[in-house]
Coordinates of C-alpha atoms in Angstrom, one line a residue:
M133 CA -23.6 5.2 12.0
P134 CA -25.8 6.9 9.4
V135 CA -24.4 7.6 5.9
A136 CA -25.5 9.9 3.2
R137 CA -26.4 8.2 -0.1
R138 CA -27.8 9.2 -3.4
P139 CA -30.9 6.9 -3.9
R140 CA -31.5 5.1 -7.2
H141 CA -34.4 6.2 -9.4
A142 CA -37.4 3.9 -9.1
C143 CA -37.7 3.4 -12.8
V144 CA -35.3 1.6 -15.1
P145 CA -32.9 4.1 -16.7
S146 CA -34.4 4.3 -20.2
A147 CA -35.9 6.7 -22.6
A148 CA -39.2 6.6 -20.7
C149 CA -37.7 8.0 -17.5
A150 CA -36.7 11.6 -17.0
V151 CA -36.1 12.9 -13.6
R152 CA -37.2 16.2 -12.1
P153 CA -34.6 18.0 -9.9
G154 CA -36.6 16.9 -6.9
G155 CA -36.4 13.3 -7.9
G156 CA -39.7 12.3 -9.7
P157 CA -40.3 11.2 -13.2
V158 CA -42.0 14.0 -15.2
S159 CA -41.9 13.2 -19.0
D160 CA -41.0 10.8 -21.7
T161 CA -38.0 12.8 -22.8
P162 CA -35.0 10.5 -23.3
S163 CA -32.5 10.8 -20.5
T164 CA -28.8 9.7 -20.3
P165 CA -27.6 7.6 -17.4
E166 CA -25.3 9.3 -15.1
P167 CA -21.6 8.4 -15.8
S168 CA -19.8 6.5 -13.2
D169 CA -16.4 7.2 -11.6
S170 CA -15.7 3.6 -10.8
D171 CA -12.4 2.3 -12.1
V172 CA -14.0 -0.9 -13.4
G173 CA -17.5 -1.0 -15.0
D174 CA -20.2 -3.0 -13.3
P175 CA -22.0 -5.8 -15.3
P176 CA -25.0 -4.0 -16.9
R177 CA -28.4 -5.3 -16.3
D178 CA -29.7 -7.1 -19.4
A179 CA -33.2 -5.8 -18.9
A180 CA -32.0 -2.2 -18.7
R181 CA -29.9 -2.6 -21.8
R182 CA -32.8 -4.1 -23.8
S183 CA -35.1 -1.4 -22.6
V184 CA -32.7 1.4 -23.7
A185 CA -32.0 -0.3 -27.0
R186 CA -35.8 -0.7 -27.8
S187 CA -36.4 3.0 -27.1
G188 CA -33.7 4.1 -29.4
G189 CA -31.3 5.3 -26.7
A190 CA -27.7 4.5 -26.4
V191 CA -26.8 1.4 -24.3
P192 CA -24.8 2.7 -21.3
E193 CA -21.1 1.8 -21.5
G194 CA -20.4 2.2 -17.8
P195 CA -22.1 0.8 -14.7
E196 CA -25.7 1.7 -14.2
D197 CA -25.1 2.7 -10.6
A198 CA -22.8 5.6 -10.2
V199 CA -20.8 5.9 -7.0
P200 CA -23.2 7.8 -4.7
G201 CA -22.5 11.0 -3.0
P202 CA -24.5 12.9 -0.4
R203 CA -28.0 13.9 -1.6
V204 CA -28.6 17.6 -0.9
A205 CA -31.6 19.8 -0.9
P206 CA -32.6 21.2 -4.3
G207 CA -30.9 24.5 -5.1
S208 CA -28.2 24.1 -2.5
P209 CA -24.8 25.1 -3.6
S210 CA -21.8 22.8 -3.4
H211 CA -18.2 23.4 -3.8
G212 CA -15.1 21.4 -4.8
D213 CA -12.7 22.3 -2.1
W214 CA -12.3 20.8 1.4
A215 CA -15.8 21.5 2.6
Y216 CA -18.8 19.2 2.5
P217 CA -21.7 19.9 0.2
V218 CA -24.3 22.3 1.6
G219 CA -27.8 21.3 2.6
K220 CA -29.6 18.6 4.4
T221 CA -28.7 15.0 3.6
E222 CA -30.8 11.8 3.5
T223 CA -29.3 8.9 5.3
E224 CA -29.5 5.1 5.2
P225 CA -28.1 2.3 7.4
L226 CA -24.3 2.0 7.1
L227 CA -24.2 -1.4 5.3
A228 CA -27.1 -0.8 2.9
D229 CA -26.8 -1.9 -0.7
L230 CA -23.1 -2.9 -0.9
R231 CA -23.5 -6.1 -2.8
A232 CA -23.2 -5.9 -6.6
E233 CA -24.8 -8.2 -9.0
P234 CA -24.1 -12.0 -8.5
P235 CA -21.0 -13.1 -10.3
A236 CA -21.1 -14.4 -13.8
P237 CA -20.3 -18.1 -14.3
I238 CA -16.6 -18.8 -14.1
R239 CA -15.0 -19.3 -17.5
T240 CA -12.4 -21.9 -18.6
G241 CA -9.6 -19.3 -18.8
T242 CA -10.2 -18.3 -15.2
L243 CA -10.1 -21.9 -14.0
G244 CA -6.9 -22.4 -15.9
A245 CA -5.3 -19.4 -14.4
V246 CA -6.4 -20.4 -10.9
G247 CA -4.9 -23.9 -11.4
A248 CA -1.7 -22.4 -12.7
T249 CA -1.5 -20.2 -9.6
G250 CA -1.9 -23.2 -7.3
L251 CA 0.7 -25.3 -9.2
L252 CA 3.3 -22.5 -9.2
S253 CA 2.6 -21.8 -5.5
M254 CA 3.3 -25.5 -4.7
L255 CA 6.4 -25.6 -6.8
L256 CA 8.1 -22.2 -6.1
L257 CA 7.0 -20.8 -2.8
G258 CA 8.4 -23.5 -0.5
D259 CA 12.0 -22.3 -0.7
G260 CA 11.5 -18.6 0.3
L261 CA 10.2 -15.4 -1.3
A262 CA 12.0 -13.6 -4.1
L263 CA 11.2 -13.6 -7.8
N264 CA 8.8 -16.5 -7.3
L265 CA 6.3 -14.3 -5.6
L266 CA 6.0 -12.2 -8.8
I267 CA 5.8 -15.3 -11.0
V268 CA 2.9 -16.6 -8.9
A269 CA 1.1 -13.3 -8.9
V270 CA 0.9 -13.1 -12.7
P271 CA -1.5 -16.0 -13.3
A272 CA -3.6 -14.8 -10.3
A273 CA -3.9 -11.4 -11.9
L274 CA -4.9 -13.1 -15.2
A275 CA -7.6 -15.0 -13.3
A276 CA -9.0 -11.7 -12.0
Y277 CA -8.9 -10.2 -15.5
F278 CA -10.7 -13.1 -17.1
A279 CA -13.4 -13.1 -14.4
A280 CA -13.9 -9.3 -14.7
E281 CA -14.2 -9.6 -18.5
Q282 CA -16.7 -12.4 -18.2
A283 CA -18.8 -10.2 -15.9
G284 CA -18.7 -7.3 -18.3
R285 CA -16.4 -5.1 -16.3
R286 CA -13.8 -3.2 -18.2
P287 CA -10.4 -1.9 -16.8
R288 CA -10.2 1.8 -16.4
P289 CA -7.1 3.9 -16.1
W290 CA -6.9 3.8 -12.4
T291 CA -7.4 0.0 -12.4
L292 CA -4.3 -0.3 -14.5
V293 CA -2.4 2.0 -12.2
W294 CA -3.2 -0.1 -9.2
A295 CA -2.6 -3.4 -10.9
I296 CA 0.7 -2.4 -12.4
G297 CA 1.8 -0.7 -9.2
G298 CA 0.9 -3.9 -7.2
L299 CA 3.0 -6.1 -9.5
G300 CA 5.8 -3.5 -9.4
L301 CA 5.9 -3.7 -5.7
L302 CA 6.5 -7.5 -5.9
V303 CA 9.8 -6.7 -7.6
V304 CA 11.2 -5.6 -4.2
P305 CA 11.6 -9.1 -2.7
A306 CA 13.3 -10.1 -5.9
L307 CA 15.9 -7.4 -5.5
R308 CA 16.4 -7.0 -1.8
D309 CA 17.5 -9.6 0.8
A310 CA 16.3 -7.5 3.8
A311 CA 12.9 -8.9 5.1
W312 CA 11.4 -5.6 6.4
P313 CA 11.2 -3.6 3.1
S314 CA 10.0 -6.8 1.3
F315 CA 7.3 -7.3 3.9
L316 CA 6.1 -3.7 3.4
A317 CA 6.1 -4.1 -0.3
V318 CA 4.0 -7.3 -0.2
V319 CA 1.5 -5.7 2.1
A320 CA 1.3 -2.6 -0.1
A321 CA 0.9 -4.9 -3.2
L322 CA -2.1 -6.6 -1.6
A323 CA -3.6 -3.2 -0.8
L324 CA -3.2 -2.0 -4.4
G325 CA -4.6 -5.3 -5.6
S326 CA -7.7 -4.7 -3.5
L327 CA -8.1 -1.2 -5.1
A328 CA -7.7 -2.7 -8.6
L329 CA -10.4 -5.3 -7.9
H330 CA -12.9 -3.0 -6.2
G331 CA -12.4 0.2 -8.2
S332 CA -12.6 2.3 -5.1
R333 CA -12.1 6.1 -5.1
T334 CA -13.5 7.2 -1.7
W335 CA -12.0 7.0 1.8
P336 CA -14.4 4.2 2.9
G337 CA -13.7 2.2 -0.3
I338 CA -9.9 2.5 0.0
L339 CA -9.8 1.7 3.7
L340 CA -12.4 -1.1 3.7
G341 CA -11.6 -2.7 0.3
P342 CA -9.3 -5.4 1.7
L343 CA -12.3 -6.7 3.8
G344 CA -13.9 -7.7 0.5
L345 CA -11.0 -10.0 -0.3
F346 CA -11.6 -11.8 3.0
E347 CA -15.3 -12.2 2.2
A348 CA -14.3 -13.6 -1.2
L349 CA -12.1 -16.2 0.4
L350 CA -15.3 -17.8 1.8
T351 CA -17.4 -17.5 -1.3
G352 CA -14.8 -18.1 -4.0
P353 CA -14.3 -21.8 -3.5
G354 CA -18.0 -22.5 -4.0
W355 CA -18.1 -20.3 -7.0
G356 CA -15.1 -22.1 -8.5
W357 CA -16.3 -25.6 -7.7
H358 CA -19.7 -24.9 -9.4
G359 CA -17.8 -23.8 -12.5
V360 CA -15.6 -26.9 -12.5
R361 CA -18.6 -29.2 -12.2
S362 CA -20.6 -27.4 -14.9
R363 CA -17.7 -27.6 -17.4
A364 CA -16.8 -31.2 -16.4
S365 CA -20.3 -32.5 -17.0
G366 CA -21.9 -30.3 -19.7
S367 CA -19.0 -29.2 -21.9
R368 CA -17.2 -30.9 -24.7
S369 CA -13.9 -29.7 -23.1
G370 CA -14.7 -31.6 -19.8
P371 CA -12.9 -34.8 -20.7
V372 CA -9.9 -32.9 -21.9
L373 CA -9.8 -30.8 -18.7
R374 CA -10.1 -33.9 -16.5
S375 CA -7.3 -35.7 -18.4
A376 CA -5.0 -32.7 -18.3
A377 CA -5.6 -32.3 -14.5
V378 CA -4.8 -36.0 -13.8
T379 CA -1.7 -35.9 -16.0
A380 CA -0.4 -32.8 -14.3
V381 CA -0.9 -34.2 -10.9
L382 CA 0.8 -37.5 -11.8
L383 CA 3.8 -35.8 -13.4
L384 CA 4.3 -33.3 -10.6
V385 CA 3.9 -35.8 -7.7
F386 CA 6.1 -38.6 -9.1
G387 CA 8.6 -36.3 -10.8
A388 CA 9.2 -34.5 -7.6
L389 CA 9.5 -37.7 -5.6
F390 CA 12.0 -39.2 -8.2
A391 CA 14.0 -35.9 -8.1
G392 CA 14.4 -36.2 -4.4
A393 CA 15.3 -39.9 -4.6
D394 CA 18.0 -39.8 -7.2
A395 CA 20.7 -37.1 -7.6
A396 CA 21.3 -37.9 -11.3
F397 CA 17.6 -37.5 -12.1
A398 CA 17.4 -34.4 -10.0
G399 CA 20.4 -32.9 -12.0
L400 CA 18.5 -33.8 -15.2
L401 CA 15.5 -31.8 -14.1
G402 CA 17.7 -29.0 -12.8
D403 CA 15.9 -26.4 -10.8
L404 CA 12.6 -26.7 -12.7
L405 CA 11.1 -28.9 -9.9
P406 CA 12.0 -28.6 -6.2
D407 CA 13.2 -31.5 -4.2
A408 CA 10.3 -33.3 -2.6
S409 CA 10.2 -35.8 0.2
V410 CA 7.3 -37.5 1.8
G411 CA 7.7 -35.1 4.8
E412 CA 7.3 -32.1 2.5
G413 CA 4.1 -33.4 0.9
P414 CA 1.7 -31.7 3.4
W415 CA 3.5 -28.4 3.1
R416 CA 3.4 -28.5 -0.7
L417 CA -0.3 -29.3 -0.6
L418 CA -0.9 -26.4 1.7
L419 CA 0.9 -24.0 -0.7
F420 CA -1.2 -25.4 -3.5
A421 CA -4.4 -24.8 -1.6
A422 CA -3.3 -21.3 -0.6
G423 CA -2.5 -20.4 -4.2
V424 CA -5.9 -21.7 -5.5
L425 CA -7.8 -20.0 -2.7
G426 CA -6.0 -16.7 -3.3
A427 CA -6.6 -16.7 -7.0
L428 CA -10.2 -17.7 -6.6
A429 CA -10.7 -14.8 -4.1
A430 CA -9.2 -12.3 -6.5
A431 CA -11.3 -13.6 -9.4
R432 CA -14.5 -13.7 -7.3
T433 CA -13.9 -10.1 -6.2
A434 CA -13.2 -9.0 -9.8
A435 CA -16.5 -10.6 -10.9
S436 CA -18.7 -9.1 -8.2
P437 CA -17.0 -6.8 -5.7
L438 CA -18.5 -5.2 -2.7
R439 CA -19.4 -1.6 -3.5
W440 CA -17.7 0.1 -0.6
D441 CA -17.9 3.5 -2.4
R442 CA -21.6 3.4 -1.7
L443 CA -20.7 4.3 1.9
V444 CA -20.5 8.0 2.1
V445 CA -20.0 9.5 5.5
G446 CA -22.2 12.5 6.1
P447 CA -20.8 15.8 7.4
G448 CA -20.7 16.6 11.1
R449 CA -22.7 19.3 12.7
E450 CA -21.8 22.7 11.4
R451 CA -20.2 25.0 14.0
G452 CA -20.3 28.7 14.2
R453 CA -17.4 30.7 12.8
V454 CA -16.0 31.9 16.2
E455 CA -16.5 28.5 17.9
W456 CA -14.7 26.7 15.0
A457 CA -12.0 29.2 14.1
L458 CA -10.8 30.5 17.5
P459 CA -9.1 27.2 18.7
L460 CA -7.4 26.8 15.3
I461 CA -6.2 30.4 15.2
V462 CA -4.6 30.0 18.6
L463 CA -3.1 26.7 17.5
N464 CA -1.6 28.5 14.4
L465 CA -0.1 31.1 16.7
L466 CA 1.5 28.4 18.8
F467 CA 2.9 26.7 15.7
A468 CA 4.2 30.1 14.4
A469 CA 6.0 30.8 17.7
F470 CA 7.6 27.3 17.7
N471 CA 8.7 27.7 14.1
V472 CA 10.4 31.0 14.8
V473 CA 12.5 29.3 17.5
Q474 CA 13.2 26.4 15.2
L475 CA 14.4 28.6 12.3
A476 CA 16.7 30.3 14.7
V477 CA 18.0 27.2 16.5
L478 CA 18.2 24.6 13.7
F479 CA 19.9 26.9 11.3
G480 CA 22.6 28.5 13.3
G481 CA 21.7 29.1 17.0
Y482 CA 22.8 25.9 18.6
D483 CA 25.4 27.3 21.0
A484 CA 23.1 29.6 22.9
V485 CA 20.3 27.0 23.2
L486 CA 22.6 24.2 24.3
E487 CA 24.2 26.4 26.9
K488 CA 20.8 27.2 28.4
T489 CA 19.4 23.6 28.3
G490 CA 22.6 21.8 29.3
L491 CA 22.0 19.2 26.6
S492 CA 24.6 17.9 24.2
Y493 CA 24.3 18.3 20.4
S494 CA 23.0 14.8 19.9
E495 CA 20.7 14.8 23.0
Y496 CA 19.0 18.0 21.8
A497 CA 18.4 16.4 18.4
R498 CA 17.1 13.1 19.8
Q499 CA 14.9 14.9 22.4
G500 CA 12.7 16.6 19.9
F501 CA 12.3 14.3 16.9
W502 CA 9.6 11.9 18.3
Q503 CA 7.6 14.8 19.7
L504 CA 7.6 16.5 16.3
L505 CA 6.6 13.3 14.5
L506 CA 3.7 12.9 16.9
A507 CA 2.8 16.6 16.4
T508 CA 2.6 16.0 12.7
L509 CA 0.3 13.1 13.1
L510 CA -2.0 15.0 15.5
T511 CA -2.1 17.9 13.1
L512 CA -3.6 15.6 10.4
V513 CA -6.2 14.5 12.9
V514 CA -7.0 18.1 13.8
I515 CA -7.4 18.9 10.1
V516 CA -9.8 16.0 9.5
L517 CA -12.0 16.9 12.5
A518 CA -11.9 20.6 11.6
L519 CA -13.2 19.8 8.1
R520 CA -16.0 17.7 9.5
W521 CA -17.3 20.5 11.8
A522 CA -16.3 23.5 9.5
P523 CA -18.9 26.2 8.8
R524 CA -20.3 26.0 5.3
D525 CA -22.9 28.6 4.7
G526 CA -21.3 30.3 1.7
A527 CA -18.2 31.8 0.1
R528 CA -17.2 33.7 3.3
D529 CA -17.1 30.4 5.3
R530 CA -15.2 28.7 2.5
G531 CA -12.6 31.5 2.5
L532 CA -12.3 31.2 6.3
V533 CA -11.7 27.4 6.2
R534 CA -9.1 27.8 3.5
A535 CA -7.2 30.6 5.3
V536 CA -7.1 28.9 8.7
L537 CA -6.4 25.4 7.6
G538 CA -4.0 26.5 4.8
T539 CA -2.0 28.4 7.4
L540 CA -1.9 25.4 9.7
C541 CA -0.7 23.2 6.8
V542 CA 2.1 25.6 5.9
L543 CA 3.3 25.9 9.5
T544 CA 3.1 22.1 9.8
L545 CA 5.5 21.7 6.9
V546 CA 8.0 23.8 8.9
V547 CA 7.6 21.3 11.8
V548 CA 8.2 18.4 9.3
A549 CA 11.4 20.1 8.1
S550 CA 12.5 20.7 11.7
A551 CA 11.9 17.0 12.6
V552 CA 14.0 15.8 9.6
R553 CA 16.7 18.2 10.5
R554 CA 16.9 17.0 14.0
M555 CA 17.2 13.4 12.9
D556 CA 20.0 14.4 10.5
M557 CA 21.8 15.9 13.5
Y558 CA 21.4 12.7 15.5
V559 CA 22.6 10.6 12.6
D560 CA 25.7 12.8 12.3
A561 CA 26.4 12.0 16.0
Y562 CA 25.5 8.3 16.2
G563 CA 25.2 7.0 12.7
L564 CA 22.2 5.7 10.7
T565 CA 20.1 2.7 11.7
R566 CA 17.0 1.0 10.2
L567 CA 14.7 2.7 12.7
R568 CA 16.1 6.1 12.0
V569 CA 15.8 5.8 8.2
S570 CA 12.3 4.4 8.5
V571 CA 10.9 7.2 10.7
V572 CA 12.5 9.9 8.5
A573 CA 10.7 8.2 5.5
V574 CA 7.4 8.3 7.4
E575 CA 7.9 11.9 8.3
L576 CA 8.6 12.9 4.7
W577 CA 5.5 11.0 3.5
L578 CA 3.4 12.9 6.1
G579 CA 4.8 16.1 4.7
L580 CA 3.7 15.0 1.3
V581 CA 0.2 14.2 2.6
I582 CA 0.0 17.7 4.0
V583 CA 0.9 19.2 0.6
L584 CA -1.8 17.0 -1.0
I585 CA -4.3 18.3 1.5
M586 CA -3.3 21.9 0.7
A587 CA -3.8 21.2 -3.0
A588 CA -7.2 19.7 -2.3
G589 CA -8.2 22.9 -0.6
V590 CA -7.6 24.7 -3.9
W591 CA -8.6 22.2 -6.6
G592 CA -11.1 20.0 -4.8
A593 CA -10.8 16.9 -2.7
R594 CA -12.4 14.3 -4.9
W595 CA -9.0 13.0 -6.0
L596 CA -7.4 13.1 -2.6
P597 CA -8.1 9.5 -1.4
R598 CA -6.5 8.0 -4.5
A599 CA -3.6 10.4 -4.4
V600 CA -2.8 9.6 -0.8
A601 CA -3.0 5.8 -1.5
A602 CA -0.8 6.2 -4.6
S603 CA 1.8 8.3 -2.7
A604 CA 1.9 5.6 0.1
A605 CA 2.5 2.9 -2.5
A606 CA 5.1 4.9 -4.3
G607 CA 6.9 5.6 -1.1
V608 CA 7.0 1.9 -0.2
L609 CA 8.3 1.1 -3.7
A610 CA 11.0 3.8 -3.5
F611 CA 11.9 2.6 0.0
G612 CA 12.5 -0.9 -1.2
L613 CA 14.3 0.1 -4.3
L614 CA 16.5 2.4 -2.3
S615 CA 17.7 -0.6 -0.3
P616 CA 17.6 0.7 3.3
D617 CA 20.2 -1.7 4.6
A618 CA 22.6 -0.7 1.9
L619 CA 22.0 3.0 2.7
V620 CA 22.6 2.3 6.4
A621 CA 25.9 0.6 5.6
E622 CA 27.1 3.3 3.1
R623 CA 26.3 6.1 5.6
N624 CA 28.1 4.3 8.5
V625 CA 31.1 3.4 6.3
Q626 CA 31.4 7.1 5.3
R627 CA 31.2 8.1 9.0
Y628 CA 34.0 5.7 9.8
E629 CA 36.2 7.2 7.2
D630 CA 35.4 10.7 8.5
A631 CA 35.4 10.2 12.3
G632 CA 36.7 6.7 12.9
K633 CA 33.5 5.6 14.6
F634 CA 31.6 2.4 13.6
D635 CA 28.9 0.3 15.3
L636 CA 30.4 -3.2 14.6
E637 CA 27.8 -5.2 16.5
Y638 CA 24.9 -3.5 14.7
A639 CA 26.5 -3.9 11.3
R640 CA 26.7 -7.6 11.8
G641 CA 22.9 -7.8 11.9
L642 CA 22.4 -6.2 8.6
S643 CA 21.2 -8.2 5.6
A644 CA 23.1 -9.2 2.5
D645 CA 22.1 -5.9 0.9
A646 CA 24.8 -4.2 3.0
V647 CA 27.7 -6.4 1.8
P648 CA 28.8 -4.2 -1.2
A649 CA 29.2 -1.2 1.2
I650 CA 30.8 -3.2 4.0
D651 CA 33.3 -4.6 1.5
E652 CA 34.9 -1.1 1.4
L653 CA 36.0 -1.2 5.0
P654 CA 39.6 -1.9 5.9
E655 CA 40.7 -5.1 7.4
P656 CA 40.1 -6.6 10.0
L657 CA 36.9 -4.5 10.4
R658 CA 35.6 -5.7 7.1
S659 CA 36.0 -9.4 7.9
C660 CA 34.5 -9.0 11.4
V661 CA 31.3 -7.6 9.9
L662 CA 31.1 -9.9 6.9
A663 CA 31.6 -13.0 9.0
G664 CA 28.3 -12.3 10.8
I665 CA 26.4 -11.7 7.5
A666 CA 28.0 -14.8 5.9
D667 CA 26.8 -17.0 8.9
S668 CA 23.3 -15.7 8.4
L669 CA 23.4 -16.6 4.7
G670 CA 24.5 -20.1 5.3
S671 CA 26.4 -22.4 2.9
E672 CA 23.5 -23.8 0.9
R673 CA 22.1 -21.7 -2.0
D674 CA 18.4 -21.4 -2.6
P675 CA 17.0 -22.0 -6.1
W676 CA 17.2 -19.1 -8.6
Y677 CA 13.6 -18.2 -8.1
A678 CA 14.0 -17.9 -4.4
T679 CA 17.2 -16.0 -4.4
S680 CA 17.2 -12.2 -4.3
L681 CA 19.7 -10.1 -6.3
G682 CA 21.1 -8.7 -3.0
E683 CA 21.9 -12.2 -1.7
S684 CA 23.4 -13.3 -5.0
R685 CA 25.7 -10.2 -5.1
A686 CA 26.7 -10.7 -1.5
R687 CA 27.7 -14.4 -2.0
E688 CA 29.9 -13.4 -5.0
I689 CA 31.7 -10.8 -2.8
I690 CA 32.2 -13.2 0.1
E691 CA 33.3 -16.1 -2.0
A692 CA 35.8 -13.8 -3.8
R693 CA 37.3 -12.5 -0.6
P694 CA 36.3 -14.7 2.4
P695 CA 36.4 -13.0 5.8
G696 CA 39.5 -14.1 7.8
A697 CA 39.7 -12.1 11.0
G698 CA 40.1 -13.8 14.4
P699 CA 38.0 -13.1 17.5
G700 CA 40.8 -11.1 19.1
D701 CA 41.0 -8.8 16.1
C702 CA 37.3 -8.2 16.2
Q703 CA 37.3 -7.3 19.9
D704 CA 40.1 -4.8 19.4
S705 CA 38.3 -3.2 16.4
E706 CA 35.0 -3.0 18.4
R707 CA 36.8 -1.1 21.2
E708 CA 38.5 1.3 18.9
T709 CA 35.5 2.2 16.8
S710 CA 32.7 2.2 19.4
Y711 CA 30.6 5.4 20.1
R712 CA 31.8 6.5 23.5

């Protein structure tokens, strides 16, 4: 697949190289290197810096290679809205010139942070994931920072946004007992970490950035081992480092073994060291290796990331106005007709529609939600393809693209509102579940993406990839902080108070986050639900670093008022409150 790319100048960017609009050097007039939009500066080439300094020019502060865009014919206009730049593009192979400069030698601070990550992983991650995940991530982030600093890369504002956002997402496992929002938060944190390390701002960079981390998993260990050997053999700090490493290993191994062998000694150490047995040794070593490899991959990527932003997908073949606009105008008319019906039905015309269709209130709501969710997704695909093949000869074409696609976006927002309204109707009839709250959250986020696309049509689309990525991460963070299981329990408890209906069997499968809301139920219904949650928690407490706030609060409630209903009471309660 060919890509459009702005070629580098053949000469070193210095005072002796000025560039004619067509691309060739024409005079000795000093020229200024093009500023970069990367989040983190590349390591500047020493030769280029010396050449600029000798000629009296300013040493460039940012990377010498700006993120490339499509190269267009001289004199061709370009515009900042949805459309591609006008003119003929030059192409190169898809994977050309992605590699940055080789990484700088690893510094002592990076090695120390990598070792701390491995030790904390071995000590803390074996008992579950909660606050310990954030504790382990901090030295890994420091290792990446030290490696980037050694390579001459400086953090930019968006780098800090991605890094702080990634660490903030790791707060979710520390607060919530439910596994599914915590899993989403960890995945989103890894994605933001990739953005912080690569400094990506384009769609290829944002989507392909995580692949650079996998590549660094293979090259990082060799890079780290070379740094360890060079410091151990040629540095005055080598003996100190070797002695500290041996001391740490001896203390950790024998201290953990003694803690597992004697209860009094274990009580003396408290929760600082986990219990260790001979059988746990391989597992702890595996966690140590995982922590070291992960931190080395982050540091190696920060020192020399793959430049995914150099992949710029060229525009598709331009279509004629009628060929491009006619299908979209017809689609807009279909959306408009559907929305007129929705505004009449969803906001007051239920009786007539239900009489004609023969559906119940809840059946009508359930029937349409999934179709409308799929329609929203397909609309985004249509917009992407339409922008690729849009006419782009001048201002009239840009106006046509804005009018047609802007109308489609506005009508799609009505579809989003209709889908959310239908799910609200269904929840009123049958209560809230994890799946229902999740799909509503996705639908709301898709609506936000459509709003961002509309804004890009007015103010330009350069910021759109970052904005979409940031909105997705913010949505995951809000979803975790909102505590979906607690929300499900609160909504269903409220429905029981209003209508006397409650899904007892489903509530038993909720996490400890739901316990404060379930505690408001009357007996014996309360004890019937809490008994199932208490069984899932078990009687043994995890260490403080592996216990979420949700689990801690749930144990306090259950211990204060233990569930005491019998099997017969629960069967009667289930029959009385079931949705029939």
